[in-house]
Coordinates of C-alpha atoms (C1' of nucleotides) in Angstrom, one line a residue:
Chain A
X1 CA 52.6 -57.0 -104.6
X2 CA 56.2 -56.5 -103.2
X3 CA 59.4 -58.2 -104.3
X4 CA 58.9 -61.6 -102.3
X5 CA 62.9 -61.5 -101.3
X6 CA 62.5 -57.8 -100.0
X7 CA 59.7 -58.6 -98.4
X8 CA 61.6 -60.8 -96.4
X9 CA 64.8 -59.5 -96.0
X10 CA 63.3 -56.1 -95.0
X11 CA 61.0 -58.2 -92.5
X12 CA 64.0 -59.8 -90.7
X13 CA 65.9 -56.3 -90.5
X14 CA 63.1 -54.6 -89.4
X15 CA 61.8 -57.5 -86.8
X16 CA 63.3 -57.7 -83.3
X17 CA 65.3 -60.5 -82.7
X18 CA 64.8 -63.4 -79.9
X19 CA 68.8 -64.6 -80.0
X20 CA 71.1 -62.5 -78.3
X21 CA 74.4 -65.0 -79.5
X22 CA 74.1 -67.8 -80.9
X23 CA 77.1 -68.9 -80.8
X24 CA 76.5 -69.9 -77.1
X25 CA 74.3 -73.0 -78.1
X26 CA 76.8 -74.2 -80.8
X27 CA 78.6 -77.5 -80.2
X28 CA 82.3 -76.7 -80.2
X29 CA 80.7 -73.6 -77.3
X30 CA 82.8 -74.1 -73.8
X31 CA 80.5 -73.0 -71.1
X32 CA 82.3 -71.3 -67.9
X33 CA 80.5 -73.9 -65.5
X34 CA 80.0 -77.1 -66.6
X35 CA 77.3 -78.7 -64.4
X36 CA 77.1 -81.4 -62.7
X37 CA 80.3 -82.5 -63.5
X38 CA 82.2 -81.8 -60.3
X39 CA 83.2 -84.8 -59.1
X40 CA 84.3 -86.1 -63.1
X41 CA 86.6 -82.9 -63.6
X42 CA 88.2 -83.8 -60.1
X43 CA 88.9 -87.7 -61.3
X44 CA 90.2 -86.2 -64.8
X45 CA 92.4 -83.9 -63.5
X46 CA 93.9 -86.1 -60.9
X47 CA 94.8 -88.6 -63.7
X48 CA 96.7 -86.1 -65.6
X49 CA 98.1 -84.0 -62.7
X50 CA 101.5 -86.1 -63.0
X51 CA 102.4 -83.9 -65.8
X52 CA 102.5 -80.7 -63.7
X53 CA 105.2 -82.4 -61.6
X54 CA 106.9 -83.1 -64.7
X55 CA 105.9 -87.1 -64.8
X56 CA 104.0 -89.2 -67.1
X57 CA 100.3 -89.1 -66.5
X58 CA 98.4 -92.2 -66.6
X59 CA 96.2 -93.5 -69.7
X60 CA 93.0 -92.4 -69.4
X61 CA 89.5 -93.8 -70.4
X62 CA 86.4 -92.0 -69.9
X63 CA 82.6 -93.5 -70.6
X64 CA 79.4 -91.9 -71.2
X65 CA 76.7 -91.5 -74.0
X66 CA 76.8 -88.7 -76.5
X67 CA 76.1 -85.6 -74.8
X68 CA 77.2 -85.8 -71.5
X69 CA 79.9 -83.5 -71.3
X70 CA 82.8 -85.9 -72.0
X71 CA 85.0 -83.6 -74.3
X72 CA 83.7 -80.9 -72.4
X73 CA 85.4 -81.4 -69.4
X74 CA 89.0 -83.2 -71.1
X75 CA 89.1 -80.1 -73.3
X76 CA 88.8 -77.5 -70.2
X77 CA 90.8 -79.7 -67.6
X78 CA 93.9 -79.9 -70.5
X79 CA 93.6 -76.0 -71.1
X80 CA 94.2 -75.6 -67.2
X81 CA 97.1 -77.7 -67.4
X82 CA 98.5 -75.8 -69.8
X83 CA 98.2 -72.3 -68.1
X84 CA 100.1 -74.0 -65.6
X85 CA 102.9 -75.8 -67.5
X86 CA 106.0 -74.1 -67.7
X87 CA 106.4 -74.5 -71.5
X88 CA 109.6 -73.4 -72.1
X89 CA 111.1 -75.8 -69.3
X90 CA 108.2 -78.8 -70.0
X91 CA 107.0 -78.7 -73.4
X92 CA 103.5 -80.1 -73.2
X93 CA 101.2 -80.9 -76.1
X94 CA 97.6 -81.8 -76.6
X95 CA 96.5 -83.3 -79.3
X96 CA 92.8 -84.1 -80.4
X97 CA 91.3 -86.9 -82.8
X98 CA 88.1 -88.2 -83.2
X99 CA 88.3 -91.5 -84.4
X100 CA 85.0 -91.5 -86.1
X101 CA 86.6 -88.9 -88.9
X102 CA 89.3 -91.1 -89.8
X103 CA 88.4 -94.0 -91.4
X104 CA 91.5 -95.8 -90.9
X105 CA 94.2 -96.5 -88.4
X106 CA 97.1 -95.0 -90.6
X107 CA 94.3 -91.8 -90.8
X108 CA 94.4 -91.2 -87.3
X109 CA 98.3 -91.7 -87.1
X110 CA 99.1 -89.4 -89.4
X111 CA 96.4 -86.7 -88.2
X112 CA 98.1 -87.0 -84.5
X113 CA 101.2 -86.5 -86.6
X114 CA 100.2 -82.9 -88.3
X115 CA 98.9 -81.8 -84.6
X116 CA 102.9 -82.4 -83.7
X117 CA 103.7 -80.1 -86.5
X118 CA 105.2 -83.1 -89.1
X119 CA 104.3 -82.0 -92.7
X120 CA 103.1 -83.7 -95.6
X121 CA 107.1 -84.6 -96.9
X122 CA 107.9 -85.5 -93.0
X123 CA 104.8 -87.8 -92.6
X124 CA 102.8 -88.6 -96.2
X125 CA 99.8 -89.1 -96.1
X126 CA 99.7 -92.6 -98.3
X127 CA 103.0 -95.0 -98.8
X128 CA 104.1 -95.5 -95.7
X129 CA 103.5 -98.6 -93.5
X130 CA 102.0 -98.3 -90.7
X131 CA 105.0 -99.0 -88.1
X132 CA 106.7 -96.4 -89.9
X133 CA 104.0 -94.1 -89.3
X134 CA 104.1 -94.6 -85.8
X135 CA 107.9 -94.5 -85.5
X136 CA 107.9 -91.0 -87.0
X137 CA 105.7 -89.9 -84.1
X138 CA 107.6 -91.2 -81.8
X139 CA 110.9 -89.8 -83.2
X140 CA 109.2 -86.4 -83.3
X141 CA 108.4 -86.6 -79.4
X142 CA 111.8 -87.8 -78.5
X143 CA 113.7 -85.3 -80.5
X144 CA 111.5 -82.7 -79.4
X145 CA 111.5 -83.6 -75.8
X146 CA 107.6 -83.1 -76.1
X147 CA 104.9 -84.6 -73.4
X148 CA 101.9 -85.5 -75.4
X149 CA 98.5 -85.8 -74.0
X150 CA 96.6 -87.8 -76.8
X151 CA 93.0 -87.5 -77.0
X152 CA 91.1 -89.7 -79.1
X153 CA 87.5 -89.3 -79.0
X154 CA 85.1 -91.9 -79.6
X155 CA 87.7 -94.5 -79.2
X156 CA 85.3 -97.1 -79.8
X157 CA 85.1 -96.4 -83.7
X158 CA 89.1 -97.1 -83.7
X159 CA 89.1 -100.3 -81.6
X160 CA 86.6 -101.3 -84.8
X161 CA 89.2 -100.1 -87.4
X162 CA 91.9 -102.3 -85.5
X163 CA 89.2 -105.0 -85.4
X164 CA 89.3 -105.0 -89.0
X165 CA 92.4 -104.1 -90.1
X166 CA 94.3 -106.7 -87.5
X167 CA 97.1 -104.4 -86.7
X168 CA 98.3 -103.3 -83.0
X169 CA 98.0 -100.3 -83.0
X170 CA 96.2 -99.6 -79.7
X171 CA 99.0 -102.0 -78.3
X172 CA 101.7 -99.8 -79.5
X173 CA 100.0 -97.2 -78.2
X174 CA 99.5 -98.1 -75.1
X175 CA 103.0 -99.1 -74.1
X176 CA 105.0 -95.7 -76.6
X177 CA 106.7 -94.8 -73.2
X178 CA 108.6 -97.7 -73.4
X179 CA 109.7 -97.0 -76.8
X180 CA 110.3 -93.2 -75.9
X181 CA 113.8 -91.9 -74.7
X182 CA 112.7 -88.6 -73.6
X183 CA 109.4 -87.4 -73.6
X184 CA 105.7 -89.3 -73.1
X185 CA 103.0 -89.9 -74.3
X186 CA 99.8 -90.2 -72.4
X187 CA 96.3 -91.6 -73.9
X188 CA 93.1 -90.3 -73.3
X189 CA 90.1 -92.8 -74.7
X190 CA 86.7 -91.1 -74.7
X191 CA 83.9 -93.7 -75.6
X192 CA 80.2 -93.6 -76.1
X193 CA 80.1 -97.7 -76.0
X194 CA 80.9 -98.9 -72.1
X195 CA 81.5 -102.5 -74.0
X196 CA 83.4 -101.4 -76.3
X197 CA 86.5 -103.0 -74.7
X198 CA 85.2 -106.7 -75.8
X199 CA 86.7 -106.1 -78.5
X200 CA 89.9 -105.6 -77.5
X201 CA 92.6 -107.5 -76.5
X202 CA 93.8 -108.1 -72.8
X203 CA 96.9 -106.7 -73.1
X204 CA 96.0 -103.7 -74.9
X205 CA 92.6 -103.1 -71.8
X206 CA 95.2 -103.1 -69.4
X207 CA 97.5 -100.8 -70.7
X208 CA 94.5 -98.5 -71.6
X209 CA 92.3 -98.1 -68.4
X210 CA 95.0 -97.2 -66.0
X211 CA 91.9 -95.2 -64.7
X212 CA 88.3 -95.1 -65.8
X213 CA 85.7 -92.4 -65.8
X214 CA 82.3 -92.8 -66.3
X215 CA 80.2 -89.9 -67.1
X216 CA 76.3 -90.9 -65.9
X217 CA 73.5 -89.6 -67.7
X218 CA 72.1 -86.2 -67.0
X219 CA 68.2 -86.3 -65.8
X220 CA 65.5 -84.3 -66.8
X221 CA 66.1 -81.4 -64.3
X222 CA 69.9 -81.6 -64.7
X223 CA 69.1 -80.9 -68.0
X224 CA 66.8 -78.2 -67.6
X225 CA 69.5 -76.5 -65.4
X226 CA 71.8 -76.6 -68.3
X227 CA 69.6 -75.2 -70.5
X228 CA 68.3 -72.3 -68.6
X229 CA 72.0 -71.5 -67.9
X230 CA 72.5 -71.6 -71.9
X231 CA 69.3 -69.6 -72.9
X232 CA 69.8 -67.1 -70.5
X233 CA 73.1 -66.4 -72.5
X234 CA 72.0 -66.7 -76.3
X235 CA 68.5 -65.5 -76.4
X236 CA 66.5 -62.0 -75.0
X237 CA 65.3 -62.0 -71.6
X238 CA 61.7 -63.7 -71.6
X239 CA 61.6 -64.7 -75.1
X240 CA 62.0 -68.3 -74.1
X241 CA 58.5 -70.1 -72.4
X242 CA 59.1 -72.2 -69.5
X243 CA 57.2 -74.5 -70.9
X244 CA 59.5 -74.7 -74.0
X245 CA 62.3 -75.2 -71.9
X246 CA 60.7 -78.1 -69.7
X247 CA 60.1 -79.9 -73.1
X248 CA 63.6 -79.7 -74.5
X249 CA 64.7 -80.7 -71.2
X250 CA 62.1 -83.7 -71.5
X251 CA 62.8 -84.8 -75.1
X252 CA 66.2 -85.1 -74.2
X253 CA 66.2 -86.8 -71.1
X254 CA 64.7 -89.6 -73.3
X255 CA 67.5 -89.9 -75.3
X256 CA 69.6 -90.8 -72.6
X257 CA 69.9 -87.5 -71.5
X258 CA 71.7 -85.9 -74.1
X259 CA 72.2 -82.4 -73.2
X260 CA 73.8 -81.7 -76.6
X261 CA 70.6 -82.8 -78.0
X262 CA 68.7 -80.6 -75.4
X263 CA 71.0 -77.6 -76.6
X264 CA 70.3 -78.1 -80.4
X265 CA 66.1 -78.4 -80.0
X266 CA 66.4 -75.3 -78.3
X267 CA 68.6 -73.2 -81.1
X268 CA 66.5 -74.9 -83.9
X269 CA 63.3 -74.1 -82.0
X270 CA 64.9 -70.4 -81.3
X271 CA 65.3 -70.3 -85.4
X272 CA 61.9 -71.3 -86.1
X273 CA 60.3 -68.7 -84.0
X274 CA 62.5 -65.9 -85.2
X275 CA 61.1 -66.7 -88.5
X276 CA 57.5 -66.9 -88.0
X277 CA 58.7 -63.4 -86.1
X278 CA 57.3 -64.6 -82.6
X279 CA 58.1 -62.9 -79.6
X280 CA 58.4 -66.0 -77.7
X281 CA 59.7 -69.7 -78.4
X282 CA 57.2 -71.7 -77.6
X283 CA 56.4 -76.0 -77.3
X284 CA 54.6 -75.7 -80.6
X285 CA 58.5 -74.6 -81.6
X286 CA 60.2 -77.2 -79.9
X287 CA 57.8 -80.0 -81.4
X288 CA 58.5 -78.3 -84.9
X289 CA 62.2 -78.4 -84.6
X290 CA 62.4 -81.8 -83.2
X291 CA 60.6 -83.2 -86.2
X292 CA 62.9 -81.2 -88.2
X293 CA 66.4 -82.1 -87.4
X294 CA 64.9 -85.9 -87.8
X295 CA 63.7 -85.4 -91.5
X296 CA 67.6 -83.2 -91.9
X297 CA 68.6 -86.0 -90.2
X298 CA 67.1 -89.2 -92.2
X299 CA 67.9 -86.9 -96.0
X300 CA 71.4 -86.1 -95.1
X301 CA 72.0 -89.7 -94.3
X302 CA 70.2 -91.5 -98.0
X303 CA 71.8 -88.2 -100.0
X304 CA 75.2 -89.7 -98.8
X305 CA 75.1 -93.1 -99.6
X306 CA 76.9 -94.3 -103.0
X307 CA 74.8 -94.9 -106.1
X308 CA 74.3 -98.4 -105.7
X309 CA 73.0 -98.6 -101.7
X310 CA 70.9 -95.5 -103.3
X311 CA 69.4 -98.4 -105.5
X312 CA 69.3 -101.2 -102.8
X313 CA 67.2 -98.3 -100.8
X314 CA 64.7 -97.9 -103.6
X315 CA 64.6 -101.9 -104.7
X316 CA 63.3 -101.9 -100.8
X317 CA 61.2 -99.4 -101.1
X318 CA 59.5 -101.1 -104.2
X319 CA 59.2 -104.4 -102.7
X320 CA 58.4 -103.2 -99.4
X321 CA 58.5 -105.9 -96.6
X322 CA 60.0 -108.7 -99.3
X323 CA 62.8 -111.1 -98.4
X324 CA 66.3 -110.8 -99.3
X325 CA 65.9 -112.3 -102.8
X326 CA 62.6 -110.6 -104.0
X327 CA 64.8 -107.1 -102.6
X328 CA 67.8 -108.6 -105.3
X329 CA 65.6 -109.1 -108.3
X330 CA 63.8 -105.8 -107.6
X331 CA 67.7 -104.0 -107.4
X332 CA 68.8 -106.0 -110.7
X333 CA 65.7 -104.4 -112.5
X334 CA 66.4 -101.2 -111.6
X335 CA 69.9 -101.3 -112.1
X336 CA 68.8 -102.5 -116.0
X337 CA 66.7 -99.1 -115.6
X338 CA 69.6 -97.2 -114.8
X339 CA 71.9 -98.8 -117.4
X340 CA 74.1 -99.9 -113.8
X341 CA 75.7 -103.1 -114.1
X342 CA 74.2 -105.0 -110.8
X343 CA 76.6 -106.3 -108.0
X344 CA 76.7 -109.9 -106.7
X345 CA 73.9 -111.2 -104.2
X346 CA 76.7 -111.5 -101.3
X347 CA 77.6 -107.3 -102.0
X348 CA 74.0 -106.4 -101.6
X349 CA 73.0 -108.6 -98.9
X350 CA 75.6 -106.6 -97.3
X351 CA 74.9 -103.3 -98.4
X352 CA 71.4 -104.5 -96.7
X353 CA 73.0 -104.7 -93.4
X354 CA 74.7 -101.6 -93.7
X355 CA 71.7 -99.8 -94.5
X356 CA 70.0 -101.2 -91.2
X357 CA 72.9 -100.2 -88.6
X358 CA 71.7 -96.9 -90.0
X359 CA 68.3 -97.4 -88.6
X360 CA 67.1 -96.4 -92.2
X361 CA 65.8 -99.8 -92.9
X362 CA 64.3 -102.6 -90.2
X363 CA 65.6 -106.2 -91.3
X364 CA 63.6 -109.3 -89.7
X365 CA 65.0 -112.9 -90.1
X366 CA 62.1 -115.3 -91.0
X367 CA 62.5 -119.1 -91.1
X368 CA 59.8 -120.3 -93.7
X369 CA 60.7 -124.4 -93.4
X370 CA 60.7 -126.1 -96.1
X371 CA 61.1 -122.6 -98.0
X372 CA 64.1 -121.9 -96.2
X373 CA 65.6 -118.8 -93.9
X374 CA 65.2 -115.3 -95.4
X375 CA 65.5 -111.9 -94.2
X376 CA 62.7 -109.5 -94.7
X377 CA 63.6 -105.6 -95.0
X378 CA 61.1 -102.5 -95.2
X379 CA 61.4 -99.1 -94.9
X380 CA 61.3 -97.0 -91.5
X381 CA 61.3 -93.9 -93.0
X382 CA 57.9 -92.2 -95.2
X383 CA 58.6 -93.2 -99.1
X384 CA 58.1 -89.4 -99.8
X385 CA 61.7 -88.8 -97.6
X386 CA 63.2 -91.2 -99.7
X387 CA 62.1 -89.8 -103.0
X388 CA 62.8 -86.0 -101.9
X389 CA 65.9 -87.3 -101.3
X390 CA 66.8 -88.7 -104.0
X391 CA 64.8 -86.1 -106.3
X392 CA 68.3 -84.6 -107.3
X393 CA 70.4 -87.6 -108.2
X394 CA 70.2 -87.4 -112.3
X395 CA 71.0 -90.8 -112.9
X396 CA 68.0 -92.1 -110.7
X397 CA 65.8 -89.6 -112.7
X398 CA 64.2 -92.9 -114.6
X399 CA 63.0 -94.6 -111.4
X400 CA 61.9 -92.4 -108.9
Chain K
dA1 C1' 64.7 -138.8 -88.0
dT2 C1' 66.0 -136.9 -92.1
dT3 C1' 65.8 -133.9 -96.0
dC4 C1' 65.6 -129.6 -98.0
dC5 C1' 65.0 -124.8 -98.9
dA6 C1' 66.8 -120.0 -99.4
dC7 C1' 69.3 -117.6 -97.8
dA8 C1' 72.9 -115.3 -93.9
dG9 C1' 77.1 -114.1 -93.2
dG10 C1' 82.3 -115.3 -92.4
dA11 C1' 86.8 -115.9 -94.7
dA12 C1' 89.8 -115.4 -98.2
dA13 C1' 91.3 -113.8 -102.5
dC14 C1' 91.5 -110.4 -106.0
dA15 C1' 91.7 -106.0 -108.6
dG16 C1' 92.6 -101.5 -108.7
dT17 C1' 94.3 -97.0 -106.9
dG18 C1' 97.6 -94.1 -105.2
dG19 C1' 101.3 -93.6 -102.8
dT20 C1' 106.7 -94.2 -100.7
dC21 C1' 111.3 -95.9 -100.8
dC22 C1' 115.6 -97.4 -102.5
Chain I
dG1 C1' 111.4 -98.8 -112.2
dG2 C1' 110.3 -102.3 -109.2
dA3 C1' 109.3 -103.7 -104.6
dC4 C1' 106.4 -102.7 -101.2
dC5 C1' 102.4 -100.7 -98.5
dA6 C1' 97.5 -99.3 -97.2
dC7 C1' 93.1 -99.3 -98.4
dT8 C1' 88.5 -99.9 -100.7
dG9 C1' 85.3 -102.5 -102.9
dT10 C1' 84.2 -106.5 -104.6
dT11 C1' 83.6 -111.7 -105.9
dT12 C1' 83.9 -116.4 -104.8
dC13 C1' 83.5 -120.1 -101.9
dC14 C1' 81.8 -122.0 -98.1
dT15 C1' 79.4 -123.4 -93.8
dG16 C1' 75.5 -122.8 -90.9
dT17 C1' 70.6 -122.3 -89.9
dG18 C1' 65.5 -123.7 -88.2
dG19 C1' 61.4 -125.5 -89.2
dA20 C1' 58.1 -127.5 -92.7
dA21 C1' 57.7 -131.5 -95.5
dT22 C1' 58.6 -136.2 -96.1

DNA sequence: ATTCCACAGGAAACAGTGGTCC
DNA sequence: GGACCACTGTTTCCTGTGGAAT
């Protein structure tokens, strides 16, 4: 019997390979032609064309679910602008955040801030207040003459962070021009929520959505046009089944048409296959990697969470489909298992809710009468995810 | 009609950490 | 070295809830 690593590493040298590049059906990839999107690209650039004649473009705020090209097109319109710019007269600069990596307003400041070139002594990263965060920014763009196109992606996550953190920042923001001597500043919002502005405050929506763009969702054969276009590029001529396509297409189309969805079943299903050695990719693949990314999906997420939500997780698991206060007494026992000193009621009721945004956990409210209002949690996920998950973490060895 | 249960969940306060600024 | 700041994670306190029981 052969080495079972040469085996397979002389299998994979030896096979023929389906993918071509595939680097083409990775994320951060910037397809020449982005589909569909004709009439979005022209809005976009007409709200920033000001800059190319040397004036302030407006704010910007563009809509759309995940996947549907949003970045895409800001990223390839500002690039244009560039080319164009003449940098030694008209210093332009882009700068990209996403707002759902910073987990506070300061965060996204100060990232903005490095973009501009400030260093860690020019702008710390902790210490500072706020305002003088943002006047540090602004003094950089003044002094430097600089005309800043701000992109912050998935605005929607920072109009939470300003929710809770009740600070103006997004007001600021808005109206830096009128702080600014020389220079500007121009925002461009990118959000996946089209209610997100609810949650913001009149003066700030105004100042914001100088113009809108909404990105629709693609359909089924939109999709399916992107994807041939993709596979033709990453994988060998004919190693993909029509049929495999037509399902990717299909799956994604039911999640609101995400075409970045569309574009990772197909590289997944593309992986599968060249390790079964197939010739083709097939629907059996697709279905295989769909089911995959989920289960990476649902791991990555419990893997991440802190010890104690770990705990809450497993109390629910334990007293599947209980009520709030059975899920407590079920935690406090396992934290007594795990020598953990147990947090109040009021933490974990909130941890609960937590847990549920995350769609790892279904919460129902139940009125009982007499026996009061309760909430009653189970688990969404198989039990076995949970414990494969959890397998690893040595100090929930005892009570898995 | 009123009472009562078993919580849900908001608000405020607090403790602790890790930093800057003067 | 003390005042100040941002931030996280938590506790404490409190009000609200809807239907069964009385």
């Amino acid at each position: 019997m052969s080495d079972p690593v040469d085996r397979i590493i002389d299998s994979a040298k030896d096979g023929k390979s389906i993918l071509k590049d595939r680097s083409v059906l990775h994320f951060t990839h910037i397809p020449n032609t982005i589909f569909h999107r004709d009439a979005e690209q022209e809005k976009v650039t007409q709200s920033l064309l000001p800059i190319l004649k040397h004036a302030k473009p407006s704010n910007l705020l563009i809509y759309g679910k995940p996947g549907t090209g949003k970045t895409l097109v800001v990223k390839k319109v500002i690039s244009k602008i560039q080319e164009r710019v003449d940098q030694s007269e008209f210093p332009t600069k882009l700068i990209y955040t996403n707002a759902k990596n910073e987990s506070t307003t300061t965060g996204l400041l100060i990232s903005a801030g490095r973009q501009l070139g400030l260093d860690e002594k020019e702008l710390p990263m902790t210490g500072l207040a706020t305002g003088e965060v943002f006047k540090r920014l602004l003094d950089c763009i003044d002094k430097n003459n600089l005309n800043v196109i701000f992109v912050i992606d998935e605005i929607d996550y920072l109009a939470q962070l300003i929710a809770r953190s009740h600070k103006d920042t997004m007001y600021q923001l808005t109206r830096a021009n009128e702080r600014l001597g020389r220079g500007s500043l121009a925002l461009v919002g990118i959000s996946n929520d089209l209610k997100f502005k609810e949650m913001l405050d009149a003066r700030v929506i105004s100042g914001l959505s100088e113009e809108e763009v909404v990105f629709a969702n693609y359909d089924v054969d939109q999709l399916a046009k992107i994807l041939d276009e993709r596979i033709g590029e990453a994988f060998m001529p004919d190693s993909v089944e029509p049929q495999a396509l037509s399902l990717c297409a299909a799956m994604a189309a039911k999640m609101h048409g995400d075409a970045r969805r569309a574009i990772d079943l197909i590289r997944v299903a593309g992986e599968i296959a060249e390790r079964e050695q197939a010739d083709k990719v097939t629907a059996r693949h697709v279905r295989d990697a769909s089911q995959k990314i989920e289960e990476n999906k649902e791991e990555t997420a419990l893997k991440s969470y802190p010890l104690h939500e770990k705990l809450v997780i497993l109390a629910v698991m334990r007293a599947g489909g209980s009520s709030t206060g059975e899920i407590y007494t079920s935690y406090k026992n396992l934290c007594k298992a795990t020598a953990q000193d147990p947090l109040s009621q009021r933490r974990v009721t909130q941890m609960l809710n937590e847990v549920e945004v995350s769609g790892l956990i279904d919460g129902r409210i139940v009125h009982q009468g007499m026996h009061g209002r309760t909430k009653k949690y189970k688990l969404t996920i198989p039990t076995e995810t949970v414990k494969r998950a959890f397998k690893d973490d040595l100090s929930l060895e005892d009570v898995i």
